[in-house]
GROMACS .gro file of C-alpha atoms in nm:
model
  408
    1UNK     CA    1   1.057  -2.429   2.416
    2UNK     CA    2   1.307  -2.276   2.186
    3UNK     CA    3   1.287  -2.143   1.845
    4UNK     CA    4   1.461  -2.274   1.549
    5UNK     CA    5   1.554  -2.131   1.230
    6UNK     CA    6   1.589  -2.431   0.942
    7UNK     CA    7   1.661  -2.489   0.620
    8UNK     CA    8   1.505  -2.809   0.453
    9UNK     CA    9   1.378  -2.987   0.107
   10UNK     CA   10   1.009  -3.085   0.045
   11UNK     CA   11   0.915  -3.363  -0.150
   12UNK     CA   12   0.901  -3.185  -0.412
   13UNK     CA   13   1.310  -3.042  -0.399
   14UNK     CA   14   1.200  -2.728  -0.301
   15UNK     CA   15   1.401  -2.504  -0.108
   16UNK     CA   16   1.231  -2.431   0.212
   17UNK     CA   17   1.306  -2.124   0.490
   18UNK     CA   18   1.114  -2.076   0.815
   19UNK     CA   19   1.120  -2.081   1.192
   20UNK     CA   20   0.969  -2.384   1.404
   21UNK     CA   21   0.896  -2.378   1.756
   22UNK     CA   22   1.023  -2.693   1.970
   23UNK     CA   23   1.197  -2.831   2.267
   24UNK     CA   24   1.501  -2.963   2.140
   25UNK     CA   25   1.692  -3.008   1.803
   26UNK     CA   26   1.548  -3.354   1.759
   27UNK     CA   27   1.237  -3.281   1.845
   28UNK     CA   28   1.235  -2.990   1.580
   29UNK     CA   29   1.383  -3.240   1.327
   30UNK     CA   30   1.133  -3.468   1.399
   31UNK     CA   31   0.816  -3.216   1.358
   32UNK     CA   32   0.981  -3.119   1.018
   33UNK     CA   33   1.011  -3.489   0.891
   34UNK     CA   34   0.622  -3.518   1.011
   35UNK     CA   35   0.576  -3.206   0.765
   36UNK     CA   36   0.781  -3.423   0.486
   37UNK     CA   37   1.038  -3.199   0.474
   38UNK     CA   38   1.431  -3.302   0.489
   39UNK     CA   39   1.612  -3.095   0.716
   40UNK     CA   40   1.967  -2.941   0.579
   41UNK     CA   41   1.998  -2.688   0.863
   42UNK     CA   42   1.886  -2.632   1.220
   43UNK     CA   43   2.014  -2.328   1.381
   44UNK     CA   44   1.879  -2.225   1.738
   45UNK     CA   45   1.786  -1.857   1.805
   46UNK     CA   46   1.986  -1.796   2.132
   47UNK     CA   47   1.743  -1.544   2.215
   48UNK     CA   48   1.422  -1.299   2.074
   49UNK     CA   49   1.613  -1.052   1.941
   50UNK     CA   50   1.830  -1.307   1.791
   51UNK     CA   51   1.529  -1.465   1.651
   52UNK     CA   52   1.404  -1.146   1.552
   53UNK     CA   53   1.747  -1.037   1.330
   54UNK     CA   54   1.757  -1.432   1.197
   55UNK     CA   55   1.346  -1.405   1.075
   56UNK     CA   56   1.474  -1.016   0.909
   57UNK     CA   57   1.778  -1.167   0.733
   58UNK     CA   58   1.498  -1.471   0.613
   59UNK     CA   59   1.233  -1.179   0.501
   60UNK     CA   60   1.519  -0.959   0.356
   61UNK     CA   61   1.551  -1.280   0.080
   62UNK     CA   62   1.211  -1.276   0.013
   63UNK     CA   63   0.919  -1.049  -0.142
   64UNK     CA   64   0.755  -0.830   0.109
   65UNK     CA   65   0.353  -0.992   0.157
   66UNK     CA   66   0.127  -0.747  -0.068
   67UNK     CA   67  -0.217  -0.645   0.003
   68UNK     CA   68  -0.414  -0.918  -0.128
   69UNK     CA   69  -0.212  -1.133   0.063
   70UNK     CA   70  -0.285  -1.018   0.403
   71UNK     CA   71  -0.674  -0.959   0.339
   72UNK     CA   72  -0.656  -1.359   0.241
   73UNK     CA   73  -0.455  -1.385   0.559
   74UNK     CA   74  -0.690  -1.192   0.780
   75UNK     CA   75  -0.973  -1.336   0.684
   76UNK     CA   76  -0.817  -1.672   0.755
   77UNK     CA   77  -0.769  -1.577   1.105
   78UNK     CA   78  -1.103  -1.413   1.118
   79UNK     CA   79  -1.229  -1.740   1.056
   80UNK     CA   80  -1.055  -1.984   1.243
   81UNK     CA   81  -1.045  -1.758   1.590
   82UNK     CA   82  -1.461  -1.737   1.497
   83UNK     CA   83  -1.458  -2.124   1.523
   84UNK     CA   84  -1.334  -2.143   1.847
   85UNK     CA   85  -0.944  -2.155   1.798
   86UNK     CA   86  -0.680  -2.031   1.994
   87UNK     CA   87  -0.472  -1.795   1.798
   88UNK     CA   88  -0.120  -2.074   1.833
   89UNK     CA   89  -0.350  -2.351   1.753
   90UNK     CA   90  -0.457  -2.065   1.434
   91UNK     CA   91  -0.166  -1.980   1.306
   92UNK     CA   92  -0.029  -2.328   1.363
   93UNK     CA   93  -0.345  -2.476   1.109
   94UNK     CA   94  -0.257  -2.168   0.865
   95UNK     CA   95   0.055  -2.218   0.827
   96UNK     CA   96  -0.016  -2.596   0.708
   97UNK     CA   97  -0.266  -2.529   0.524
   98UNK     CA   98  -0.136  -2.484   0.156
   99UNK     CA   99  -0.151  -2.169   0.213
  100UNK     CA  100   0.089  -1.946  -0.050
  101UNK     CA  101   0.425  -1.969   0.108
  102UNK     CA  102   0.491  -1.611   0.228
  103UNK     CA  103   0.141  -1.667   0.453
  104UNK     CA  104   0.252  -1.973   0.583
  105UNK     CA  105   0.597  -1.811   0.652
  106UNK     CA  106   0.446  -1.526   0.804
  107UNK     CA  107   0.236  -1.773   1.070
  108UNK     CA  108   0.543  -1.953   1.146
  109UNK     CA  109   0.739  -1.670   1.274
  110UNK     CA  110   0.393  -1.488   1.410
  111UNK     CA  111   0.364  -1.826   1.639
  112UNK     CA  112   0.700  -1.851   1.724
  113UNK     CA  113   0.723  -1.521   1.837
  114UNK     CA  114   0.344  -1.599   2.012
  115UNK     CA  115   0.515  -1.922   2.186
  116UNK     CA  116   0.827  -1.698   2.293
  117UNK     CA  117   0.596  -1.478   2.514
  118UNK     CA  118   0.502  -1.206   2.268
  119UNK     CA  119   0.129  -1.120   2.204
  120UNK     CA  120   0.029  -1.185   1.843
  121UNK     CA  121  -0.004  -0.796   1.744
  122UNK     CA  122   0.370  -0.778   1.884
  123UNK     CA  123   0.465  -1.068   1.661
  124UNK     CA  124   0.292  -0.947   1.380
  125UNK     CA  125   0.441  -0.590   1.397
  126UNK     CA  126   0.765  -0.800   1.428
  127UNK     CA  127   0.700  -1.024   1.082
  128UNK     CA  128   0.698  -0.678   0.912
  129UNK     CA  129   0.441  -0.795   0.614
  130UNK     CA  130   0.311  -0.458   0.583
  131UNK     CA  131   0.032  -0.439   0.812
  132UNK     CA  132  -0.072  -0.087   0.916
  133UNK     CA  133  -0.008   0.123   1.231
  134UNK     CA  134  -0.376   0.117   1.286
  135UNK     CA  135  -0.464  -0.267   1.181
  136UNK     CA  136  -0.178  -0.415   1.494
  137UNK     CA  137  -0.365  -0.129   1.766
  138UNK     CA  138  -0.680  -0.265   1.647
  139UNK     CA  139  -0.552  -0.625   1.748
  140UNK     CA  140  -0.306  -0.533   2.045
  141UNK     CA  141  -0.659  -0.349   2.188
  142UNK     CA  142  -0.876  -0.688   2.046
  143UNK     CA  143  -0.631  -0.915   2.250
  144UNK     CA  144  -0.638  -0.724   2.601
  145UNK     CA  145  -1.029  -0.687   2.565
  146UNK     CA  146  -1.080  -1.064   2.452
  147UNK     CA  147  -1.236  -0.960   2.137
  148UNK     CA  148  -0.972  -1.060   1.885
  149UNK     CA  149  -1.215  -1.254   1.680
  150UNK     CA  150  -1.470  -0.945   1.634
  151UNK     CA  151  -1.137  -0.760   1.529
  152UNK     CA  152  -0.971  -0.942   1.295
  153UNK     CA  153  -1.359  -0.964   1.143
  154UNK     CA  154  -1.374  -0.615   1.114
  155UNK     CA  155  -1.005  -0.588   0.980
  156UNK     CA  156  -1.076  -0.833   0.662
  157UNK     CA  157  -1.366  -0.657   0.562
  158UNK     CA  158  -1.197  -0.375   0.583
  159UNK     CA  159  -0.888  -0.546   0.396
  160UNK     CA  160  -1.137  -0.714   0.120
  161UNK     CA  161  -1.320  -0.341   0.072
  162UNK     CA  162  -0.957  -0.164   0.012
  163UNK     CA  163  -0.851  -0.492  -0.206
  164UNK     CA  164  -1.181  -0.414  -0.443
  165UNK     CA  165  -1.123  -0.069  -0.457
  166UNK     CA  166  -0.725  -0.135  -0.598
  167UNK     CA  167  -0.892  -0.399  -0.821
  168UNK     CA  168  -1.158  -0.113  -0.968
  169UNK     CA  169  -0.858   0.156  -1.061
  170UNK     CA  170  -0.681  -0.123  -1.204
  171UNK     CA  171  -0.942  -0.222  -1.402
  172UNK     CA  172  -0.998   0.141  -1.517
  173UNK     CA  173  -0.615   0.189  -1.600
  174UNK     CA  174  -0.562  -0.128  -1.818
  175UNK     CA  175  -0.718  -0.031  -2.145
  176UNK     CA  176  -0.602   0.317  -2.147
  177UNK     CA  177  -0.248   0.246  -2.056
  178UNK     CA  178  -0.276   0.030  -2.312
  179UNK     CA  179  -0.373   0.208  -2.541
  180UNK     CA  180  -0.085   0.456  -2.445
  181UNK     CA  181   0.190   0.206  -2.474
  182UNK     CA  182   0.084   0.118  -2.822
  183UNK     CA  183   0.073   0.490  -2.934
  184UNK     CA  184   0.432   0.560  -2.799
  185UNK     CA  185   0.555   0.276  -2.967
  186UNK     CA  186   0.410   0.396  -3.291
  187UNK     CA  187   0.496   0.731  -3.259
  188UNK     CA  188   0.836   0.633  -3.152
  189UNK     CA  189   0.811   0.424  -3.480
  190UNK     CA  190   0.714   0.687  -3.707
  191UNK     CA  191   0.956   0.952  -3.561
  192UNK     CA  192   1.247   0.746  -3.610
  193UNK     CA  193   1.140   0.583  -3.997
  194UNK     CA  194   0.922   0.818  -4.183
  195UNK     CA  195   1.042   1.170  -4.006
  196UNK     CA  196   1.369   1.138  -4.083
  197UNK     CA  197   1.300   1.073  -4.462
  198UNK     CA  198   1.106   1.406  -4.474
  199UNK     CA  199   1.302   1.606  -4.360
  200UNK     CA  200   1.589   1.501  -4.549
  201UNK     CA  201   1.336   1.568  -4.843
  202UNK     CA  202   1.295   1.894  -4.715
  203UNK     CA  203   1.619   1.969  -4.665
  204UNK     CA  204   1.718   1.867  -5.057
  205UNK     CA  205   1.429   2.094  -5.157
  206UNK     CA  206   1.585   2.409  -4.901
  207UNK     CA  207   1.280   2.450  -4.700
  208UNK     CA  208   1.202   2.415  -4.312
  209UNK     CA  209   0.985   2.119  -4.170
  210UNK     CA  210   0.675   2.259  -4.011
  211UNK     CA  211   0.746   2.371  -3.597
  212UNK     CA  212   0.571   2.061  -3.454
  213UNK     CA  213   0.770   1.820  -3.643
  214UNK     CA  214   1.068   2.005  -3.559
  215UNK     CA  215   0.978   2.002  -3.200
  216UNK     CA  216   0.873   1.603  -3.170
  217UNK     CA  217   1.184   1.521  -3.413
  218UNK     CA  218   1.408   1.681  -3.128
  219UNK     CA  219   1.248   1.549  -2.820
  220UNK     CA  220   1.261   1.229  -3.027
  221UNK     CA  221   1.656   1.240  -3.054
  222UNK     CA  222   1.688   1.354  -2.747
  223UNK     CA  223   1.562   1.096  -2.594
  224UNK     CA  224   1.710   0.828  -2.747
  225UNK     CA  225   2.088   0.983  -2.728
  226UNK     CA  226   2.046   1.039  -2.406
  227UNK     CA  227   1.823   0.738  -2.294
  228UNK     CA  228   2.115   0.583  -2.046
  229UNK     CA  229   2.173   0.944  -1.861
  230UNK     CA  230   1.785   0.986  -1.809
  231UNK     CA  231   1.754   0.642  -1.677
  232UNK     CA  232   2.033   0.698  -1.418
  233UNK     CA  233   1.914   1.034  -1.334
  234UNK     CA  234   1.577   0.926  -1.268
  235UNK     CA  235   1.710   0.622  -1.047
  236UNK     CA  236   1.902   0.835  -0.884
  237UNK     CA  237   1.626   1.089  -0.826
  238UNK     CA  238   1.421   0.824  -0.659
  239UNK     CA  239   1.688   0.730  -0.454
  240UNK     CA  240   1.764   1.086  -0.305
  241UNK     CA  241   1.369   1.162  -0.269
  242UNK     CA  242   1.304   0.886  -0.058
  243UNK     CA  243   1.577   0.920   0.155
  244UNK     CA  244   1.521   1.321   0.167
  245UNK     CA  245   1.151   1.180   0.316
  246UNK     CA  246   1.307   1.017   0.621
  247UNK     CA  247   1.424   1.333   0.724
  248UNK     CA  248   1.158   1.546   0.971
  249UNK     CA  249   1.196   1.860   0.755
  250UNK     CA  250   1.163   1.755   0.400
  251UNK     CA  251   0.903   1.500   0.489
  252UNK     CA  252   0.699   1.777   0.643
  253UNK     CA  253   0.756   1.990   0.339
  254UNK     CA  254   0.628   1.726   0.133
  255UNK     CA  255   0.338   1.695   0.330
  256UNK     CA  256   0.257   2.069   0.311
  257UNK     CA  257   0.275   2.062  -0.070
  258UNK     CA  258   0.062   1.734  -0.086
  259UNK     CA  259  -0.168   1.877   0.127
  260UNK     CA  260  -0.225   2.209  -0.079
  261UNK     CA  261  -0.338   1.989  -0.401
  262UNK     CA  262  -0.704   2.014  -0.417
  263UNK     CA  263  -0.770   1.670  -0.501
  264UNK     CA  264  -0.458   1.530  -0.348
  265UNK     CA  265  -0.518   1.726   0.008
  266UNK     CA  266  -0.875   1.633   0.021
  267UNK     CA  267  -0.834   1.233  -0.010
  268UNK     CA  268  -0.538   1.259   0.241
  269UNK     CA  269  -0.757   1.431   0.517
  270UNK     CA  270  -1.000   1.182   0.429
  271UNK     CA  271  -0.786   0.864   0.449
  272UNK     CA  272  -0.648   1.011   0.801
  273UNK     CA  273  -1.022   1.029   0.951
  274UNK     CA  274  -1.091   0.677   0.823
  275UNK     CA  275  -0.788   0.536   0.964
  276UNK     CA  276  -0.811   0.724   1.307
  277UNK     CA  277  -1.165   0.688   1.378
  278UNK     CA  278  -1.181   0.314   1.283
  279UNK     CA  279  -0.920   0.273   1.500
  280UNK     CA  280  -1.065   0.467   1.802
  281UNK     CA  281  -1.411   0.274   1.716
  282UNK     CA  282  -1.248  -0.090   1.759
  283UNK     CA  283  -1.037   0.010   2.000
  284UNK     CA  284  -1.394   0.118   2.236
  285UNK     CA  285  -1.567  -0.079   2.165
  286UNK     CA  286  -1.358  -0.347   2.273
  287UNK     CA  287  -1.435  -0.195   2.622
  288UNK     CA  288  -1.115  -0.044   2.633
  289UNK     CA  289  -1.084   0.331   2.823
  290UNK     CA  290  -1.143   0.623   2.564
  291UNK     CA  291  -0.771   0.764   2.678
  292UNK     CA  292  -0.618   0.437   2.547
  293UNK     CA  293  -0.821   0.490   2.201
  294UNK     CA  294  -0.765   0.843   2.135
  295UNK     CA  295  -0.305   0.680   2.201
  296UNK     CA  296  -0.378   0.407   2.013
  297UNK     CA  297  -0.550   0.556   1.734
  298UNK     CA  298  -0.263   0.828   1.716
  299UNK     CA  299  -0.015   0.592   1.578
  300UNK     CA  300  -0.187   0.545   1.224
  301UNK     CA  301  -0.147   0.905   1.120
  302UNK     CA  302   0.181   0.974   0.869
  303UNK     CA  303   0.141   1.298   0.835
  304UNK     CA  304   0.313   1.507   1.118
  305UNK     CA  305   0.120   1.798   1.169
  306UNK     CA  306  -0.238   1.565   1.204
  307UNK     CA  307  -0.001   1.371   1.425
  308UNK     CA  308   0.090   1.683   1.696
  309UNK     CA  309  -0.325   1.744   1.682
  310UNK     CA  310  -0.394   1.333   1.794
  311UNK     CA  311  -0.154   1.385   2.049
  312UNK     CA  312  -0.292   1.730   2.182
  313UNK     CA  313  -0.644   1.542   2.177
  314UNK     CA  314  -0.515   1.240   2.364
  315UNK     CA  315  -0.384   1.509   2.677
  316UNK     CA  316  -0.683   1.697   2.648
  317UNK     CA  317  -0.855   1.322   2.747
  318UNK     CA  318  -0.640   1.283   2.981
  319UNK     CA  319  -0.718   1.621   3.157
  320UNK     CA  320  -1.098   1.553   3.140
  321UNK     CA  321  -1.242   1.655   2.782
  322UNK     CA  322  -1.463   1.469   2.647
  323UNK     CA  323  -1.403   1.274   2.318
  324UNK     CA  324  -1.571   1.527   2.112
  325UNK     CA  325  -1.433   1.833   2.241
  326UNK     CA  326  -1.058   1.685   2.174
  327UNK     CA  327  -1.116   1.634   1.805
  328UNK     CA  328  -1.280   1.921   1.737
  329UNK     CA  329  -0.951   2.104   1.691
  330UNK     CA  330  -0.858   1.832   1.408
  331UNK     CA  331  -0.785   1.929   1.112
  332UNK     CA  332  -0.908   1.588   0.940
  333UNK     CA  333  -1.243   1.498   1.143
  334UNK     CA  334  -1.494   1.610   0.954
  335UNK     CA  335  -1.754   1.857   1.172
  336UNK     CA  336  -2.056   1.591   1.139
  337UNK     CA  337  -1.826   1.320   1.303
  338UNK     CA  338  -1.783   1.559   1.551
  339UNK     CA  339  -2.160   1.593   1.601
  340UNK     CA  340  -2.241   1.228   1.589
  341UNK     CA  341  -1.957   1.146   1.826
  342UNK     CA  342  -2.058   1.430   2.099
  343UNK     CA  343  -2.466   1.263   2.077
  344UNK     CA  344  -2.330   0.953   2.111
  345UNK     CA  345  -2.153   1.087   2.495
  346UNK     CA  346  -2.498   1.201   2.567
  347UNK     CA  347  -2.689   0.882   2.471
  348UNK     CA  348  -2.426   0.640   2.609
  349UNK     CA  349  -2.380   0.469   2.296
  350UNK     CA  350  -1.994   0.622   2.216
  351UNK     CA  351  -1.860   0.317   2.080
  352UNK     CA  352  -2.162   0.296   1.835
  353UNK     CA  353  -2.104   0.654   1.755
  354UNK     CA  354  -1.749   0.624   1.680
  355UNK     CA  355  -1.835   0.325   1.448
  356UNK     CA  356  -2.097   0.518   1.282
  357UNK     CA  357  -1.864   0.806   1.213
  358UNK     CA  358  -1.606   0.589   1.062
  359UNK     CA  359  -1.881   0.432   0.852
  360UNK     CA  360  -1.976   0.760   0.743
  361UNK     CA  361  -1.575   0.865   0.630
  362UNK     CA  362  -1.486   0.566   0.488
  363UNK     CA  363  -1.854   0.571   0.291
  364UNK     CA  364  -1.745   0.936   0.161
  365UNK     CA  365  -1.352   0.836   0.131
  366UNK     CA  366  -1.517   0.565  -0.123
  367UNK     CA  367  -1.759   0.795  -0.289
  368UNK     CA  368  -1.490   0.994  -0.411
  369UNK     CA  369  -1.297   0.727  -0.497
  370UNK     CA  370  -1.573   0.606  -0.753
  371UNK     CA  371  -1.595   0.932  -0.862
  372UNK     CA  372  -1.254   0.987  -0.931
  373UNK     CA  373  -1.188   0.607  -1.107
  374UNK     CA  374  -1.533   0.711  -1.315
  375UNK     CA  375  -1.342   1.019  -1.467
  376UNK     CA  376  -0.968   0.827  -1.458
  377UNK     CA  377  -1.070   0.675  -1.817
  378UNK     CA  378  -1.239   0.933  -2.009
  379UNK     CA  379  -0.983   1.162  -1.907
  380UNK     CA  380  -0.681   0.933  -2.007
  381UNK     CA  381  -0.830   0.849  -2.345
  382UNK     CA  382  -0.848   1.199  -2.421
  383UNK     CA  383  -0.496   1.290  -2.357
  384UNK     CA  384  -0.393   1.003  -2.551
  385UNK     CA  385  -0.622   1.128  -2.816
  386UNK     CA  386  -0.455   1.501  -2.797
  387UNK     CA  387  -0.120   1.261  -2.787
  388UNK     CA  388  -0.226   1.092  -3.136
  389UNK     CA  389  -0.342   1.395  -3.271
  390UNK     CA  390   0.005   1.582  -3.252
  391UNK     CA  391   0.197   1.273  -3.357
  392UNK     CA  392  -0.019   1.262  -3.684
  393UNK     CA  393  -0.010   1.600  -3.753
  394UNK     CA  394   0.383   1.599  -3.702
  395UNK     CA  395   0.396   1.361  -3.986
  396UNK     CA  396   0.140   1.435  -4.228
  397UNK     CA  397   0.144   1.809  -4.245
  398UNK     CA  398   0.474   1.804  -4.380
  399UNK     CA  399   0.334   1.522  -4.701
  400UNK     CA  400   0.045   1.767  -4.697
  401UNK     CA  401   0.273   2.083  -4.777
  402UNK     CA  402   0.469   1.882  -5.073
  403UNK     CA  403   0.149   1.759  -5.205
  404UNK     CA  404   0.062   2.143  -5.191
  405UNK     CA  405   0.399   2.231  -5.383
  406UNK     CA  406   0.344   1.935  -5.653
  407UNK     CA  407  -0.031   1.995  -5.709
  408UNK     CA  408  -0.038   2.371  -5.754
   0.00000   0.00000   0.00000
């Protein structure tokens, strides 16, 4: 079996890219006419990595898969595998199923790299969609335990939970932004029309516009004259940041200052302990060795320093700690996860533990979440309000003082 990169029309004349697993060239021509497609080109990937830089050039030309997209996607295979499918014969019915084109995509180059000998978390890694460190552990450990079905469950939940949450804040963000885009614009408006008129009245009449007119009447200006410079300064800002980022030293910097924030430094700690003890929970309980948990579950953590602790935990397994003793020294596992993890070593029920310790972080993660989005509008609208309120005083204390000098 080789794989085949092609280019071919649908019924329809659309332009279609993907990768097709078959013997020969005919045969792939053939499967693509069964799919009522009209082959233009047929290009054989001489080998995997071939295959692999061909399927990056092909994702390179199209959007990245967001989050919505593979929760959808995950859920798809949650169900299928539940039904008794083989994960080829899973992918293969995704990816004709009408699916939105970049999961179909996806499941063709997931199976072709499945078909070419790779295991499905390897050839998802591969498809770079945007899948997390910790969501391809979850299903390299639910593939060597036979439990990929119970983990790909567990990972659309998870998915649908995170895709509700992003749905909440942007619920909570549309009215006041808003509301903020139409006060710039008027403010804008009334900076550039009525401001300028005033103070030119001001001006023929020798006196000095009030300070906060003065002030919003040069920020105005400035902006404007200088709209071109900002916008290429800012780009370029952006640019040098997130290349600064790949670096060890900056990066770690970053972290450091992120982590200092009292808001900011709290939700990142608590994201980390989701992340890591989900992972270690689906990782044992898919009868896999603690050792391989505490290594697996060390690849979801981004932030260096909680990185070095993971990997000081995972040799302390390996030199005969238990599981609680080697995260107690981490700086993002929360003591009571500590607690719940060392009763469930005494009781025998670890895996269970684990689970109900990741239950118990994600529940608080969330928590604070809903806290946070509860306060995001009230807080917005009132610094729009303060916003409003200096924009209308800008304008109308200067009428107010002429009013004052023509009606003594």
């Amino acid at each position: 079996m080789k794989t085949w990169a092609y280019v071919a029309y649908g019924d329809d004349g659309k332009r279609v890219k993907g990768v097709i697993v078959a013997a020969t060239e005919s045969a792939a021509a053939a499967e693509l006419r069964n799919k009522g497609l009209l082959t233009q080109t047929l290009v054989a990937q001489k080998n995997r990595r071939g295959a692999a830089d061909k399927s990056r050039r092909l994702r390179w030309r199209r959007r990245s898969m967001s989050a919505d997209l593979r929760a959808v996607f995950m859920r798809q295979m949650a169900v299928l595998l539940e039904a008794g499918l083989t994960v080829a014969q899973t992918l293969e019915t995704i990816a004709g199923s009408g699916a939105p084109p970049q999961i179909e995509q996806m499941a063709q180059e997931v199976r072709a790299a499945l078909l070419a000998g790779d295991s499905f978390s390897g050839g998802l890694d591969q498809a770079e969609a945007g899948f997390p460190p910790y969501a391809i552990c979850a299903l390299a450990a639910g593939e060597s335990s036979g439990q990929l079905a119970e983990v790909t469950e567990t990972l659309a939940s998870y998915f649908e939970d995170g895709q509700r949450e992003r749905a909440s804040i942007a619920n909570a963000m549309i009215y006041p932004a808003f509301v903020a885009m139409v006060a710039l614009l008027v403010a804008l408006t009334l900076m550039r029309t009525v401001a300028p008129e005033i103070a030119r009245l001001y001006a023929t009449m020798g006196r000095d516009l009030p300070v906060i007119t003065q002030v919003l009447m040069a920020g105005t200006d400035f902006l404007f004259e200088n709209s071109a410079a900002l916008s290429v300064g800012a780009i370029a800002a952006a640019v040098l940041a997130a290349a600064a980022l790949r670096r060890p030293t900056p990066r770690r910097i970053w972290d450091a200052f992120r982590m200092r924030l009292p808001l900011t430094g709290r939700f990142i700690k608590m994201a980390a302990a989701a992340q890591y003890l989900r992972t270690l929970a689906v990782v044992i309980q898919s009868r896999q060795p603690v050792a391989i948990g505490v290594a697996s579950a060390v690849n979801v953590l981004s932030i260096d320093s909680f990185r070095t602790a993971a990997e000081a935990a995972a040799t302390g397994i390996e030199r005969g700690q238990s599981l609680s003793q080697a995260l107690t020294p981490l700086p993002f596992i929360p003591l009571v996860a500590g607690h719940l993890i060392g009763a469930g070593e005494q009781s025998g029920r670890l895996g269970r533990m684990v689970e109900r310790s990741a239950m118990m972080v994600e529940t608080d993660l969330n928590n604070a979440r809903k806290q946070v989005i509860a306060l995001l509008e009230p807080v917005l609208m009132v610094m729009i309000g303060v916003m409003v309120l200096v924009i209308v005083l800008a304008v109308l204390l200067p009428i107010f003082d002429l009013q004052a000098d023509i009606m003594p």
